Amino acid sequence: MTNWRDYGAADLPTPLAAALDAFVEHGYHGTSVRDIAARAGLSVPGLYHHYPSKQSLLQGLLELTMSDLLRRSEEALDAAGPDPVDRFDAVVESLLRFHMYRREQAFVGSTEIRSLDPEYHRVYIGHRIRQQRMVDDVVGAGVADGAFTTTAPKGAARAVATMCVGVSTWYRVDGPMSADELIAQNLQFARAIVGYVPR
């Protein structure tokens, strides 16, 4: 099992990697199946053999994205132990790292929700709710423990998650701060949002 902090290149099937590049560049509706097939080095019939529609490519990409995110968040929480502050820091760091190192996948996941068909839209939203509940639960536990002083734990948890997701829109590997420096800074921001009280 890999460490939840370890990120190499995204291990996507070739058609999904091609779809990701095209969706980032042109958006879902601006991308043709022919373009995806060309990027994947396949004929259109060859692409359809693996994925029968452009929608199935988007769904396959987002399903892999969310399963990776949820797995990493759950592993981070498991490794953190019972202390609510440690658990909060772990799930926030996991969200930050994911939205830094899987920036393009996260970007497509955030911007193309409107492009999903209704049946899969419900599934995808369910994944997002599951992730948000992890943040809700650790914030609630911190409030119950007296470590966090926010009087609006659900709103604070949503603000923290939104901050982490937003990293995918601006993070650059060659930016002025290292990944670890940005994570440390944003952990401070997240703790401030929930009203962390050092003991």
JSON list of C-alpha atoms in Angstrom, two decimals:
[
{"chain": "A", "resi": 1, "resn": "MET", "atom": "CA", "xyz": [0.00, 0.00, 0.00]},
{"chain": "A", "resi": 2, "resn": "THR", "atom": "CA", "xyz": [1.36, 3.41, -0.92]},
{"chain": "A", "resi": 3, "resn": "ASN", "atom": "CA", "xyz": [1.62, 6.21, 1.61]},
{"chain": "A", "resi": 4, "resn": "TRP", "atom": "CA", "xyz": [-1.26, 8.69, 1.24]},
{"chain": "A", "resi": 5, "resn": "ARG", "atom": "CA", "xyz": [1.29, 11.50, 0.91]},
{"chain": "A", "resi": 6, "resn": "ASP", "atom": "CA", "xyz": [3.09, 9.86, -2.03]},
{"chain": "A", "resi": 7, "resn": "TYR", "atom": "CA", "xyz": [2.27, 11.17, -5.47]},
{"chain": "A", "resi": 8, "resn": "GLY", "atom": "CA", "xyz": [3.84, 10.14, -8.72]},
{"chain": "A", "resi": 9, "resn": "ALA", "atom": "CA", "xyz": [2.39, 10.70, -12.17]},
{"chain": "A", "resi": 10, "resn": "ALA", "atom": "CA", "xyz": [-1.33, 9.94, -12.32]},
{"chain": "A", "resi": 11, "resn": "ASP", "atom": "CA", "xyz": [-1.74, 6.32, -13.39]},
{"chain": "A", "resi": 12, "resn": "LEU", "atom": "CA", "xyz": [-4.65, 6.75, -15.79]},
{"chain": "A", "resi": 13, "resn": "PRO", "atom": "CA", "xyz": [-5.55, 4.46, -18.68]},
{"chain": "A", "resi": 14, "resn": "THR", "atom": "CA", "xyz": [-4.41, 6.04, -21.95]},
{"chain": "A", "resi": 15, "resn": "PRO", "atom": "CA", "xyz": [-7.93, 7.01, -23.13]},
{"chain": "A", "resi": 16, "resn": "LEU", "atom": "CA", "xyz": [-8.69, 8.73, -19.81]},
{"chain": "A", "resi": 17, "resn": "ALA", "atom": "CA", "xyz": [-5.34, 10.54, -19.80]},
{"chain": "A", "resi": 18, "resn": "ALA", "atom": "CA", "xyz": [-6.13, 11.78, -23.30]},
{"chain": "A", "resi": 19, "resn": "ALA", "atom": "CA", "xyz": [-9.63, 12.83, -22.24]},
{"chain": "A", "resi": 20, "resn": "LEU", "atom": "CA", "xyz": [-8.21, 14.68, -19.23]},
{"chain": "A", "resi": 21, "resn": "ASP", "atom": "CA", "xyz": [-5.81, 16.67, -21.40]},
{"chain": "A", "resi": 22, "resn": "ALA", "atom": "CA", "xyz": [-8.58, 17.55, -23.84]},
{"chain": "A", "resi": 23, "resn": "PHE", "atom": "CA", "xyz": [-11.11, 18.50, -21.15]},
{"chain": "A", "resi": 24, "resn": "VAL", "atom": "CA", "xyz": [-8.57, 20.74, -19.41]},
{"chain": "A", "resi": 25, "resn": "GLU", "atom": "CA", "xyz": [-7.69, 22.41, -22.69]},
{"chain": "A", "resi": 26, "resn": "HIS", "atom": "CA", "xyz": [-11.12, 22.75, -24.31]},
{"chain": "A", "resi": 27, "resn": "GLY", "atom": "CA", "xyz": [-13.75, 21.82, -21.72]},
{"chain": "A", "resi": 28, "resn": "TYR", "atom": "CA", "xyz": [-16.08, 18.83, -22.01]},
{"chain": "A", "resi": 29, "resn": "HIS", "atom": "CA", "xyz": [-18.44, 20.41, -24.53]},
{"chain": "A", "resi": 30, "resn": "GLY", "atom": "CA", "xyz": [-15.59, 21.83, -26.60]},
{"chain": "A", "resi": 31, "resn": "THR", "atom": "CA", "xyz": [-13.89, 18.43, -26.91]},
{"chain": "A", "resi": 32, "resn": "SER", "atom": "CA", "xyz": [-14.68, 15.94, -29.67]},
{"chain": "A", "resi": 33, "resn": "VAL", "atom": "CA", "xyz": [-14.35, 12.18, -29.42]},
{"chain": "A", "resi": 34, "resn": "ARG", "atom": "CA", "xyz": [-12.12, 12.37, -32.51]},
{"chain": "A", "resi": 35, "resn": "ASP", "atom": "CA", "xyz": [-9.74, 14.68, -30.62]},
{"chain": "A", "resi": 36, "resn": "ILE", "atom": "CA", "xyz": [-9.57, 12.31, -27.63]},
{"chain": "A", "resi": 37, "resn": "ALA", "atom": "CA", "xyz": [-8.97, 9.33, -29.91]},
{"chain": "A", "resi": 38, "resn": "ALA", "atom": "CA", "xyz": [-6.15, 11.15, -31.70]},
{"chain": "A", "resi": 39, "resn": "ARG", "atom": "CA", "xyz": [-4.49, 12.09, -28.39]},
{"chain": "A", "resi": 40, "resn": "ALA", "atom": "CA", "xyz": [-4.78, 8.47, -27.25]},
{"chain": "A", "resi": 41, "resn": "GLY", "atom": "CA", "xyz": [-3.32, 7.12, -30.51]},
{"chain": "A", "resi": 42, "resn": "LEU", "atom": "CA", "xyz": [-6.53, 5.26, -31.28]},
{"chain": "A", "resi": 43, "resn": "SER", "atom": "CA", "xyz": [-9.12, 5.25, -34.01]},
{"chain": "A", "resi": 44, "resn": "VAL", "atom": "CA", "xyz": [-12.57, 6.47, -33.01]},
{"chain": "A", "resi": 45, "resn": "PRO", "atom": "CA", "xyz": [-13.95, 2.87, -33.18]},
{"chain": "A", "resi": 46, "resn": "GLY", "atom": "CA", "xyz": [-10.93, 1.75, -31.13]},
{"chain": "A", "resi": 47, "resn": "LEU", "atom": "CA", "xyz": [-11.71, 4.35, -28.47]},
{"chain": "A", "resi": 48, "resn": "TYR", "atom": "CA", "xyz": [-15.37, 3.33, -28.43]},
{"chain": "A", "resi": 49, "resn": "HIS", "atom": "CA", "xyz": [-14.25, -0.24, -27.78]},
{"chain": "A", "resi": 50, "resn": "HIS", "atom": "CA", "xyz": [-12.95, 0.92, -24.39]},
{"chain": "A", "resi": 51, "resn": "TYR", "atom": "CA", "xyz": [-15.37, 3.77, -23.67]},
{"chain": "A", "resi": 52, "resn": "PRO", "atom": "CA", "xyz": [-18.66, 3.83, -25.60]},
{"chain": "A", "resi": 53, "resn": "SER", "atom": "CA", "xyz": [-19.23, 7.60, -25.34]},
{"chain": "A", "resi": 54, "resn": "LYS", "atom": "CA", "xyz": [-17.63, 10.91, -24.37]},
{"chain": "A", "resi": 55, "resn": "GLN", "atom": "CA", "xyz": [-19.82, 10.85, -21.25]},
{"chain": "A", "resi": 56, "resn": "SER", "atom": "CA", "xyz": [-18.38, 7.47, -20.25]},
{"chain": "A", "resi": 57, "resn": "LEU", "atom": "CA", "xyz": [-14.89, 8.96, -20.52]},
{"chain": "A", "resi": 58, "resn": "LEU", "atom": "CA", "xyz": [-15.82, 11.82, -18.21]},
{"chain": "A", "resi": 59, "resn": "GLN", "atom": "CA", "xyz": [-17.48, 9.46, -15.77]},
{"chain": "A", "resi": 60, "resn": "GLY", "atom": "CA", "xyz": [-14.54, 7.04, -15.81]},
{"chain": "A", "resi": 61, "resn": "LEU", "atom": "CA", "xyz": [-12.12, 9.89, -15.17]},
{"chain": "A", "resi": 62, "resn": "LEU", "atom": "CA", "xyz": [-14.13, 11.33, -12.28]},
{"chain": "A", "resi": 63, "resn": "GLU", "atom": "CA", "xyz": [-14.72, 7.92, -10.72]},
{"chain": "A", "resi": 64, "resn": "LEU", "atom": "CA", "xyz": [-10.97, 7.23, -10.60]},
{"chain": "A", "resi": 65, "resn": "THR", "atom": "CA", "xyz": [-10.34, 10.75, -9.30]},
{"chain": "A", "resi": 66, "resn": "MET", "atom": "CA", "xyz": [-12.81, 10.46, -6.44]},
{"chain": "A", "resi": 67, "resn": "SER", "atom": "CA", "xyz": [-11.80, 6.92, -5.47]},
{"chain": "A", "resi": 68, "resn": "ASP", "atom": "CA", "xyz": [-8.19, 8.11, -5.18]},
{"chain": "A", "resi": 69, "resn": "LEU", "atom": "CA", "xyz": [-9.16, 11.18, -3.15]},
{"chain": "A", "resi": 70, "resn": "LEU", "atom": "CA", "xyz": [-11.41, 9.23, -0.78]},
{"chain": "A", "resi": 71, "resn": "ARG", "atom": "CA", "xyz": [-8.83, 6.48, -0.28]},
{"chain": "A", "resi": 72, "resn": "ARG", "atom": "CA", "xyz": [-6.11, 8.97, 0.58]},
{"chain": "A", "resi": 73, "resn": "SER", "atom": "CA", "xyz": [-8.35, 10.90, 2.99]},
{"chain": "A", "resi": 74, "resn": "GLU", "atom": "CA", "xyz": [-9.41, 7.73, 4.77]},
{"chain": "A", "resi": 75, "resn": "GLU", "atom": "CA", "xyz": [-5.80, 6.52, 5.04]},
{"chain": "A", "resi": 76, "resn": "ALA", "atom": "CA", "xyz": [-4.75, 9.93, 6.41]},
{"chain": "A", "resi": 77, "resn": "LEU", "atom": "CA", "xyz": [-7.43, 9.75, 9.09]},
{"chain": "A", "resi": 78, "resn": "ASP", "atom": "CA", "xyz": [-6.55, 6.16, 9.98]},
{"chain": "A", "resi": 79, "resn": "ALA", "atom": "CA", "xyz": [-2.87, 7.12, 10.38]},
{"chain": "A", "resi": 80, "resn": "ALA", "atom": "CA", "xyz": [-3.64, 10.20, 12.47]},
{"chain": "A", "resi": 81, "resn": "GLY", "atom": "CA", "xyz": [-5.00, 8.37, 15.51]},
{"chain": "A", "resi": 82, "resn": "PRO", "atom": "CA", "xyz": [-7.75, 9.57, 17.85]},
{"chain": "A", "resi": 83, "resn": "ASP", "atom": "CA", "xyz": [-6.72, 13.17, 18.60]},
{"chain": "A", "resi": 84, "resn": "PRO", "atom": "CA", "xyz": [-9.19, 15.52, 16.84]},
{"chain": "A", "resi": 85, "resn": "VAL", "atom": "CA", "xyz": [-6.57, 18.15, 15.99]},
{"chain": "A", "resi": 86, "resn": "ASP", "atom": "CA", "xyz": [-4.27, 15.53, 14.47]},
{"chain": "A", "resi": 87, "resn": "ARG", "atom": "CA", "xyz": [-7.21, 14.15, 12.50]},
{"chain": "A", "resi": 88, "resn": "PHE", "atom": "CA", "xyz": [-8.17, 17.62, 11.31]},
{"chain": "A", "resi": 89, "resn": "ASP", "atom": "CA", "xyz": [-4.63, 18.38, 10.20]},
{"chain": "A", "resi": 90, "resn": "ALA", "atom": "CA", "xyz": [-4.44, 15.02, 8.41]},
{"chain": "A", "resi": 91, "resn": "VAL", "atom": "CA", "xyz": [-7.63, 15.38, 6.39]},
{"chain": "A", "resi": 92, "resn": "VAL", "atom": "CA", "xyz": [-6.81, 18.99, 5.50]},
{"chain": "A", "resi": 93, "resn": "GLU", "atom": "CA", "xyz": [-3.29, 18.03, 4.41]},
{"chain": "A", "resi": 94, "resn": "SER", "atom": "CA", "xyz": [-4.69, 15.16, 2.36]},
{"chain": "A", "resi": 95, "resn": "LEU", "atom": "CA", "xyz": [-7.13, 17.47, 0.58]},
{"chain": "A", "resi": 96, "resn": "LEU", "atom": "CA", "xyz": [-4.42, 20.04, -0.06]},
{"chain": "A", "resi": 97, "resn": "ARG", "atom": "CA", "xyz": [-1.95, 17.52, -1.44]},
{"chain": "A", "resi": 98, "resn": "PHE", "atom": "CA", "xyz": [-4.55, 15.98, -3.70]},
{"chain": "A", "resi": 99, "resn": "HIS", "atom": "CA", "xyz": [-5.62, 19.30, -5.15]},
{"chain": "A", "resi": 100, "resn": "MET", "atom": "CA", "xyz": [-1.98, 20.24, -5.68]},
{"chain": "A", "resi": 101, "resn": "TYR", "atom": "CA", "xyz": [-0.71, 16.99, -7.19]},
{"chain": "A", "resi": 102, "resn": "ARG", "atom": "CA", "xyz": [-3.89, 15.99, -9.02]},
{"chain": "A", "resi": 103, "resn": "ARG", "atom": "CA", "xyz": [-4.69, 19.57, -9.95]},
{"chain": "A", "resi": 104, "resn": "GLU", "atom": "CA", "xyz": [-5.98, 18.88, -13.46]},
{"chain": "A", "resi": 105, "resn": "GLN", "atom": "CA", "xyz": [-8.22, 16.00, -12.38]},
{"chain": "A", "resi": 106, "resn": "ALA", "atom": "CA", "xyz": [-9.59, 18.09, -9.51]},
{"chain": "A", "resi": 107, "resn": "PHE", "atom": "CA", "xyz": [-10.17, 21.02, -11.87]},
{"chain": "A", "resi": 108, "resn": "VAL", "atom": "CA", "xyz": [-12.20, 18.89, -14.28]},
{"chain": "A", "resi": 109, "resn": "GLY", "atom": "CA", "xyz": [-14.12, 17.40, -11.35]},
{"chain": "A", "resi": 110, "resn": "SER", "atom": "CA", "xyz": [-15.08, 20.87, -10.13]},
{"chain": "A", "resi": 111, "resn": "THR", "atom": "CA", "xyz": [-15.86, 22.49, -13.47]},
{"chain": "A", "resi": 112, "resn": "GLU", "atom": "CA", "xyz": [-17.64, 19.69, -15.33]},
{"chain": "A", "resi": 113, "resn": "ILE", "atom": "CA", "xyz": [-20.26, 18.67, -12.75]},
{"chain": "A", "resi": 114, "resn": "ARG", "atom": "CA", "xyz": [-22.81, 20.40, -15.00]},
{"chain": "A", "resi": 115, "resn": "SER", "atom": "CA", "xyz": [-21.81, 18.08, -17.85]},
{"chain": "A", "resi": 116, "resn": "LEU", "atom": "CA", "xyz": [-22.66, 14.83, -16.06]},
{"chain": "A", "resi": 117, "resn": "ASP", "atom": "CA", "xyz": [-25.78, 12.91, -16.94]},
{"chain": "A", "resi": 118, "resn": "PRO", "atom": "CA", "xyz": [-28.36, 12.84, -14.11]},
{"chain": "A", "resi": 119, "resn": "GLU", "atom": "CA", "xyz": [-27.77, 9.25, -13.03]},
{"chain": "A", "resi": 120, "resn": "TYR", "atom": "CA", "xyz": [-24.01, 9.59, -12.57]},
{"chain": "A", "resi": 121, "resn": "HIS", "atom": "CA", "xyz": [-24.40, 13.14, -11.23]},
{"chain": "A", "resi": 122, "resn": "ARG", "atom": "CA", "xyz": [-26.09, 11.64, -8.16]},
{"chain": "A", "resi": 123, "resn": "VAL", "atom": "CA", "xyz": [-23.25, 9.13, -7.71]},
{"chain": "A", "resi": 124, "resn": "TYR", "atom": "CA", "xyz": [-20.60, 11.82, -8.05]},
{"chain": "A", "resi": 125, "resn": "ILE", "atom": "CA", "xyz": [-22.32, 14.15, -5.59]},
{"chain": "A", "resi": 126, "resn": "GLY", "atom": "CA", "xyz": [-22.50, 11.21, -3.19]},
{"chain": "A", "resi": 127, "resn": "HIS", "atom": "CA", "xyz": [-18.70, 10.88, -3.37]},
{"chain": "A", "resi": 128, "resn": "ARG", "atom": "CA", "xyz": [-18.31, 14.60, -2.66]},
{"chain": "A", "resi": 129, "resn": "ILE", "atom": "CA", "xyz": [-20.70, 14.40, 0.29]},
{"chain": "A", "resi": 130, "resn": "ARG", "atom": "CA", "xyz": [-18.70, 11.48, 1.70]},
{"chain": "A", "resi": 131, "resn": "GLN", "atom": "CA", "xyz": [-15.53, 13.56, 1.52]},
{"chain": "A", "resi": 132, "resn": "GLN", "atom": "CA", "xyz": [-17.19, 16.59, 3.07]},
{"chain": "A", "resi": 133, "resn": "ARG", "atom": "CA", "xyz": [-18.53, 14.47, 5.94]},
{"chain": "A", "resi": 134, "resn": "MET", "atom": "CA", "xyz": [-14.97, 13.49, 6.84]},
{"chain": "A", "resi": 135, "resn": "VAL", "atom": "CA", "xyz": [-14.19, 17.18, 7.31]},
{"chain": "A", "resi": 136, "resn": "ASP", "atom": "CA", "xyz": [-17.50, 17.81, 9.10]},
{"chain": "A", "resi": 137, "resn": "ASP", "atom": "CA", "xyz": [-16.82, 14.96, 11.52]},
{"chain": "A", "resi": 138, "resn": "VAL", "atom": "CA", "xyz": [-13.31, 16.05, 12.47]},
{"chain": "A", "resi": 139, "resn": "VAL", "atom": "CA", "xyz": [-14.41, 19.65, 12.99]},
{"chain": "A", "resi": 140, "resn": "GLY", "atom": "CA", "xyz": [-17.35, 18.50, 15.10]},
{"chain": "A", "resi": 141, "resn": "ALA", "atom": "CA", "xyz": [-15.07, 16.28, 17.17]},
{"chain": "A", "resi": 142, "resn": "GLY", "atom": "CA", "xyz": [-12.66, 19.19, 17.69]},
{"chain": "A", "resi": 143, "resn": "VAL", "atom": "CA", "xyz": [-15.49, 21.43, 18.88]},
{"chain": "A", "resi": 144, "resn": "ALA", "atom": "CA", "xyz": [-16.74, 18.72, 21.26]},
{"chain": "A", "resi": 145, "resn": "ASP", "atom": "CA", "xyz": [-13.19, 18.32, 22.59]},
{"chain": "A", "resi": 146, "resn": "GLY", "atom": "CA", "xyz": [-12.77, 22.07, 23.12]},
{"chain": "A", "resi": 147, "resn": "ALA", "atom": "CA", "xyz": [-9.90, 22.28, 20.64]},
{"chain": "A", "resi": 148, "resn": "PHE", "atom": "CA", "xyz": [-11.96, 24.34, 18.16]},
{"chain": "A", "resi": 149, "resn": "THR", "atom": "CA", "xyz": [-14.10, 27.30, 19.18]},
{"chain": "A", "resi": 150, "resn": "THR", "atom": "CA", "xyz": [-16.17, 27.91, 16.05]},
{"chain": "A", "resi": 151, "resn": "THR", "atom": "CA", "xyz": [-19.88, 28.31, 16.74]},
{"chain": "A", "resi": 152, "resn": "ALA", "atom": "CA", "xyz": [-20.70, 27.18, 13.19]},
{"chain": "A", "resi": 153, "resn": "PRO", "atom": "CA", "xyz": [-18.86, 23.87, 12.73]},
{"chain": "A", "resi": 154, "resn": "LYS", "atom": "CA", "xyz": [-20.67, 22.82, 9.55]},
{"chain": "A", "resi": 155, "resn": "GLY", "atom": "CA", "xyz": [-20.05, 26.18, 7.89]},
{"chain": "A", "resi": 156, "resn": "ALA", "atom": "CA", "xyz": [-16.44, 26.21, 9.05]},
{"chain": "A", "resi": 157, "resn": "ALA", "atom": "CA", "xyz": [-15.91, 22.68, 7.71]},
{"chain": "A", "resi": 158, "resn": "ARG", "atom": "CA", "xyz": [-17.32, 23.69, 4.33]},
{"chain": "A", "resi": 159, "resn": "ALA", "atom": "CA", "xyz": [-15.11, 26.78, 4.25]},
{"chain": "A", "resi": 160, "resn": "VAL", "atom": "CA", "xyz": [-12.04, 24.64, 4.98]},
{"chain": "A", "resi": 161, "resn": "ALA", "atom": "CA", "xyz": [-12.91, 22.14, 2.26]},
{"chain": "A", "resi": 162, "resn": "THR", "atom": "CA", "xyz": [-13.59, 24.94, -0.24]},
{"chain": "A", "resi": 163, "resn": "MET", "atom": "CA", "xyz": [-10.22, 26.50, 0.53]},
{"chain": "A", "resi": 164, "resn": "CYS", "atom": "CA", "xyz": [-8.49, 23.17, -0.12]},
{"chain": "A", "resi": 165, "resn": "VAL", "atom": "CA", "xyz": [-10.37, 22.53, -3.36]},
{"chain": "A", "resi": 166, "resn": "GLY", "atom": "CA", "xyz": [-9.52, 26.04, -4.55]},
{"chain": "A", "resi": 167, "resn": "VAL", "atom": "CA", "xyz": [-5.82, 25.22, -4.51]},
{"chain": "A", "resi": 168, "resn": "SER", "atom": "CA", "xyz": [-6.32, 23.35, -7.80]},
{"chain": "A", "resi": 169, "resn": "THR", "atom": "CA", "xyz": [-7.11, 26.64, -9.57]},
{"chain": "A", "resi": 170, "resn": "TRP", "atom": "CA", "xyz": [-3.88, 28.42, -8.69]},
{"chain": "A", "resi": 171, "resn": "TYR", "atom": "CA", "xyz": [-1.14, 26.05, -7.47]},
{"chain": "A", "resi": 172, "resn": "ARG", "atom": "CA", "xyz": [1.95, 25.79, -9.66]},
{"chain": "A", "resi": 173, "resn": "VAL", "atom": "CA", "xyz": [4.88, 23.45, -9.07]},
{"chain": "A", "resi": 174, "resn": "ASP", "atom": "CA", "xyz": [7.29, 26.22, -10.01]},
{"chain": "A", "resi": 175, "resn": "GLY", "atom": "CA", "xyz": [5.63, 28.80, -7.72]},
{"chain": "A", "resi": 176, "resn": "PRO", "atom": "CA", "xyz": [7.50, 30.83, -5.09]},
{"chain": "A", "resi": 177, "resn": "MET", "atom": "CA", "xyz": [6.66, 28.46, -2.21]},
{"chain": "A", "resi": 178, "resn": "SER", "atom": "CA", "xyz": [7.40, 24.75, -1.95]},
{"chain": "A", "resi": 179, "resn": "ALA", "atom": "CA", "xyz": [4.55, 22.27, -1.59]},
{"chain": "A", "resi": 180, "resn": "ASP", "atom": "CA", "xyz": [5.34, 21.72, 2.09]},
{"chain": "A", "resi": 181, "resn": "GLU", "atom": "CA", "xyz": [5.50, 25.47, 2.76]},
{"chain": "A", "resi": 182, "resn": "LEU", "atom": "CA", "xyz": [2.11, 25.97, 1.13]},
{"chain": "A", "resi": 183, "resn": "ILE", "atom": "CA", "xyz": [0.63, 23.10, 3.10]},
{"chain": "A", "resi": 184, "resn": "ALA", "atom": "CA", "xyz": [1.96, 24.50, 6.38]},
{"chain": "A", "resi": 185, "resn": "GLN", "atom": "CA", "xyz": [0.58, 27.95, 5.56]},
{"chain": "A", "resi": 186, "resn": "ASN", "atom": "CA", "xyz": [-2.83, 26.63, 4.56]},
{"chain": "A", "resi": 187, "resn": "LEU", "atom": "CA", "xyz": [-3.02, 24.44, 7.66]},
{"chain": "A", "resi": 188, "resn": "GLN", "atom": "CA", "xyz": [-2.66, 27.64, 9.67]},
{"chain": "A", "resi": 189, "resn": "PHE", "atom": "CA", "xyz": [-5.48, 29.20, 7.66]},
{"chain": "A", "resi": 190, "resn": "ALA", "atom": "CA", "xyz": [-7.65, 26.10, 8.20]},
{"chain": "A", "resi": 191, "resn": "ARG", "atom": "CA", "xyz": [-7.00, 26.10, 11.94]},
{"chain": "A", "resi": 192, "resn": "ALA", "atom": "CA", "xyz": [-7.94, 29.78, 12.09]},
{"chain": "A", "resi": 193, "resn": "ILE", "atom": "CA", "xyz": [-11.25, 29.07, 10.32]},
{"chain": "A", "resi": 194, "resn": "VAL", "atom": "CA", "xyz": [-12.26, 26.52, 12.96]},
{"chain": "A", "resi": 195, "resn": "GLY", "atom": "CA", "xyz": [-10.98, 28.62, 15.88]},
{"chain": "A", "resi": 196, "resn": "TYR", "atom": "CA", "xyz": [-8.18, 26.34, 17.00]},
{"chain": "A", "resi": 197, "resn": "VAL", "atom": "CA", "xyz": [-7.06, 26.97, 20.58]},
{"chain": "A", "resi": 198, "resn": "PRO", "atom": "CA", "xyz": [-3.52, 25.76, 21.36]},
{"chain": "A", "resi": 199, "resn": "ARG", "atom": "CA", "xyz": [-3.19, 23.92, 24.65]}
]
